[in-house]
XYZ file of C-alpha atoms in Angstrom:
296
model
C 124.742 61.265 189.131
C 121.837 59.667 187.289
C 120.650 57.734 190.361
C 121.305 60.736 192.615
C 119.044 62.922 190.488
C 116.231 60.370 190.755
C 116.687 60.241 194.544
C 116.649 64.032 194.868
C 113.504 64.384 192.767
C 111.751 61.417 194.364
C 112.341 62.564 197.949
C 110.947 66.065 197.294
C 107.384 64.943 197.964
C 107.868 63.774 201.536
C 109.619 67.059 202.385
C 106.637 69.004 201.052
C 104.269 66.733 202.984
C 106.088 67.421 206.257
C 106.221 71.163 205.629
C 102.533 71.363 204.661
C 101.610 70.517 208.266
C 103.229 73.760 209.441
C 103.192 76.338 206.627
C 101.192 77.043 203.465
C 102.012 75.659 200.005
C 102.864 79.205 198.856
C 105.377 79.552 201.702
C 106.851 76.135 200.863
C 107.285 77.342 197.281
C 108.992 80.552 198.402
C 111.467 78.707 200.649
C 112.128 76.075 197.987
C 112.936 78.638 195.319
C 115.068 80.721 197.711
C 117.263 77.817 198.818
C 117.326 76.380 195.287
C 118.462 79.682 193.815
C 121.532 79.922 196.060
C 123.623 77.076 194.526
C 122.495 78.004 191.015
C 123.556 81.631 191.462
C 126.895 80.591 192.981
C 127.794 78.180 190.185
C 126.530 80.568 187.484
C 128.732 83.338 188.934
C 131.762 81.046 189.166
C 131.329 79.874 185.586
C 130.533 83.349 184.262
C 127.430 82.283 182.303
C 125.321 85.352 183.147
C 125.860 88.228 180.705
C 124.289 91.648 180.257
C 123.241 90.907 176.676
C 120.885 88.215 178.019
C 118.632 91.013 179.315
C 117.011 91.194 175.874
C 115.440 87.808 176.657
C 114.015 89.073 179.957
C 110.330 88.788 178.897
C 110.840 85.105 178.048
C 112.763 84.525 181.274
C 109.874 86.119 183.154
C 107.290 83.856 181.499
C 109.363 80.793 182.426
C 109.837 82.111 185.974
C 106.103 82.569 186.545
C 104.873 79.412 184.828
C 107.626 76.782 184.963
C 108.969 77.730 188.394
C 106.620 79.735 190.634
C 103.307 78.214 189.503
C 104.754 74.750 188.888
C 106.299 74.460 192.356
C 103.202 75.983 193.975
C 100.866 73.524 192.244
C 103.125 70.612 193.221
C 103.083 71.791 196.858
C 99.281 72.191 196.810
C 98.784 68.739 195.331
C 101.224 67.050 197.694
C 99.521 68.683 200.703
C 96.261 66.968 199.705
C 97.617 63.586 198.587
C 99.812 60.826 199.990
C 103.388 61.743 199.044
C 103.852 58.513 197.075
C 100.774 59.161 194.942
C 101.918 62.738 194.366
C 105.298 61.379 193.230
C 103.706 59.031 190.719
C 101.595 61.846 189.254
C 104.634 64.119 189.215
C 106.434 61.509 187.143
C 103.951 61.955 184.291
C 105.658 65.125 183.015
C 106.788 63.491 179.770
C 103.172 62.573 179.008
C 102.063 66.209 179.028
C 105.256 67.376 177.356
C 104.439 65.053 174.471
C 100.852 66.299 174.228
C 101.942 69.959 174.317
C 104.608 69.337 171.698
C 102.178 67.639 169.343
C 99.602 70.415 169.795
C 101.857 73.450 169.483
C 104.879 72.364 167.418
C 103.586 71.559 163.970
C 106.934 70.118 162.904
C 106.582 67.229 165.358
C 104.669 64.211 164.049
C 103.477 61.491 166.463
C 103.950 57.835 165.702
C 101.790 54.928 166.849
C 104.031 54.104 169.805
C 103.765 57.659 171.138
C 99.981 57.723 170.831
C 99.684 54.398 172.643
C 102.061 55.722 175.311
C 99.770 58.714 175.913
C 96.763 56.400 176.346
C 98.669 54.121 178.736
C 99.766 57.134 180.771
C 96.215 58.418 181.097
C 95.085 54.941 182.169
C 97.584 55.120 185.040
C 96.360 58.589 186.040
C 92.713 57.486 185.978
C 93.581 54.479 188.150
C 95.101 56.846 190.713
C 92.263 59.407 190.583
C 89.513 56.744 190.656
C 86.697 59.045 189.502
C 84.193 56.228 190.050
C 84.559 56.482 193.842
C 81.846 58.398 195.728
C 81.945 60.536 198.847
C 84.070 57.947 200.672
C 86.870 58.315 198.123
C 90.411 57.624 199.343
C 92.156 60.042 196.945
C 91.474 63.785 196.996
C 90.510 64.663 193.425
C 91.473 68.318 193.995
C 95.011 67.199 194.801
C 95.082 65.165 191.585
C 94.007 68.209 189.571
C 96.736 70.345 191.173
C 99.370 67.750 190.239
C 98.060 67.508 186.677
C 98.025 71.317 186.403
C 101.689 71.339 187.453
C 102.783 68.680 184.966
C 100.721 70.271 182.187
C 102.233 73.727 182.686
C 105.729 72.242 182.763
C 105.048 70.376 179.530
C 103.867 73.600 177.883
C 106.953 75.414 179.197
C 109.260 73.001 177.353
C 107.472 73.889 174.132
C 107.805 77.592 174.982
C 111.571 77.202 175.433
C 111.900 75.400 172.126
C 109.959 78.084 170.251
C 111.411 81.220 171.814
C 114.726 80.461 173.531
C 116.395 77.390 172.024
C 117.474 79.247 168.885
C 119.634 81.610 170.959
C 121.804 78.772 172.341
C 121.738 80.115 175.887
C 123.669 78.080 178.473
C 121.097 75.942 180.325
C 122.622 77.074 183.626
C 122.008 80.714 182.686
C 118.371 79.993 181.819
C 117.846 78.118 185.098
C 119.449 80.923 187.109
C 117.427 83.693 185.473
C 114.260 81.629 185.749
C 114.725 80.798 189.425
C 115.933 84.279 190.402
C 112.974 86.036 188.765
C 110.584 83.497 190.297
C 112.042 84.322 193.710
C 111.354 88.039 193.155
C 107.757 87.323 192.098
C 107.147 85.073 195.096
C 108.606 87.633 197.498
C 106.068 90.147 196.159
C 102.944 87.945 196.255
C 103.387 85.424 199.068
C 102.113 86.219 202.548
C 105.080 85.334 204.746
C 103.142 85.522 208.030
C 103.833 82.369 210.031
C 106.624 81.104 207.790
C 108.808 80.750 210.887
C 106.460 78.000 212.134
C 108.502 75.599 210.018
C 111.195 75.813 212.716
C 108.900 73.965 215.120
C 109.952 70.726 213.418
C 113.612 70.420 212.488
C 112.858 67.506 210.139
C 110.479 69.705 208.148
C 112.789 72.736 208.273
C 115.840 70.783 207.093
C 113.691 68.982 204.517
C 112.539 72.245 202.927
C 115.840 74.131 203.115
C 118.315 71.358 202.296
C 116.330 68.494 200.798
C 113.747 70.411 198.782
C 115.669 73.627 198.110
C 119.437 73.090 197.889
C 119.380 69.437 196.763
C 115.965 68.915 195.161
C 115.972 72.184 193.212
C 119.406 73.826 192.931
C 121.622 70.736 192.805
C 119.026 68.816 190.799
C 119.168 71.517 188.101
C 122.969 71.313 188.024
C 123.040 67.500 187.875
C 120.375 67.405 185.172
C 122.298 69.795 182.946
C 125.486 67.798 183.540
C 123.662 64.635 182.451
C 122.288 66.432 179.402
C 125.862 67.193 178.369
C 127.226 63.738 179.129
C 124.340 61.455 178.152
C 122.006 63.436 175.931
C 118.395 64.506 176.473
C 116.693 61.116 176.144
C 119.009 59.335 178.561
C 119.036 62.219 181.047
C 115.260 62.374 181.190
C 115.294 58.684 182.073
C 115.804 59.768 185.681
C 112.016 60.176 185.712
C 111.861 56.363 185.919
C 113.471 56.541 189.353
C 111.484 59.478 190.750
C 108.011 57.898 191.222
C 109.526 54.673 192.562
C 111.522 56.587 195.177
C 108.477 58.669 196.145
C 106.276 55.595 196.489
C 108.879 53.680 198.534
C 109.434 56.633 200.877
C 105.677 57.020 201.294
C 105.341 53.324 202.112
C 108.243 53.505 204.587
C 106.595 56.431 206.398
C 103.300 54.591 206.798
C 101.343 55.491 203.673
C 99.145 52.787 202.193
C 100.449 51.274 198.974
C 97.997 48.823 197.466
C 97.641 46.964 194.193
C 95.972 49.916 192.379
C 98.967 52.135 193.215
C 101.426 49.490 192.021
C 99.527 48.960 188.754
C 99.285 52.742 188.282
C 103.021 53.265 188.623
C 103.661 50.407 186.173
C 101.345 52.094 183.665
C 102.947 55.526 184.166
C 106.477 54.146 183.806
C 105.450 52.110 180.752
C 104.004 55.280 179.256
C 107.256 57.176 179.890
C 109.270 54.386 178.258
C 106.994 54.222 175.204
C 107.091 57.990 174.761
C 110.875 58.110 174.990
C 111.309 55.221 172.547
C 108.738 56.799 170.228
C 110.540 60.166 170.296
C 113.860 58.473 169.603
C 112.399 56.662 166.612
C 110.932 59.922 165.306
C 114.289 61.682 165.673
C 116.104 58.840 163.903
C 113.625 58.951 161.020
C 114.073 62.710 160.664
C 117.881 62.349 160.660
C 117.724 59.624 158.014
C 115.377 61.742 155.890
C 117.704 64.737 156.205
C 120.733 62.712 155.117
C 119.090 61.431 151.942
């Protein structure tokens, strides 16, 4: 399950790259959320995790739907359309970096340690190596695409803090939160996305199957379900370790489909993965210290 989650997440970027040649990023987002919502709604109904009393949390569900689902997936699609899929995957793997920054900024109870601060710096070094701001007009990486990817990972990092402040205390089933979040995002996208030409995706069955099955059912709906299963079985730190696999899979798929993978890209992914590892170890140390302090 752990490896499968990394494969699902890592292959999302090539599906978006294929689809971006035929339809807009907003349309990709709409199709992704639609096909991702289907398995979530089915499993949530079978398990009976959706209840009427959850309607009192509707404003928070709506915020998560707009920011952590609709905007996040749209920004990822925009960035991937402008970047090689492997590079987009590496940048998408930096979520824990921005989650850490958001947590330290907005949750006053969280105190960083030296390892976490160094991890943030290492992560930014990897991002700078990918963006290469020193390149001129002949730059090989679209800086706009980089900014879209960073906007996506930043908003997702902030959304984790939002959940901790406003929803975690209510002990909602994660599956219920994911279902509400995805369902409301689907309604928002249906209202705002221009669907003209969406059928053009059918011109290429690879792209159509990639969006519907790979990106939607597997990369969104099933990925949610697997992640929450791993949270239950392994705990949060171990489950989030699937982010080690994601950028590697994205980069390998990009290389296999003809994208250039040079030494800067390899060094960048090493820096990003090192950053993720340092942040996870740093968080674990902080949690252990808090537990020891509480037991004294």
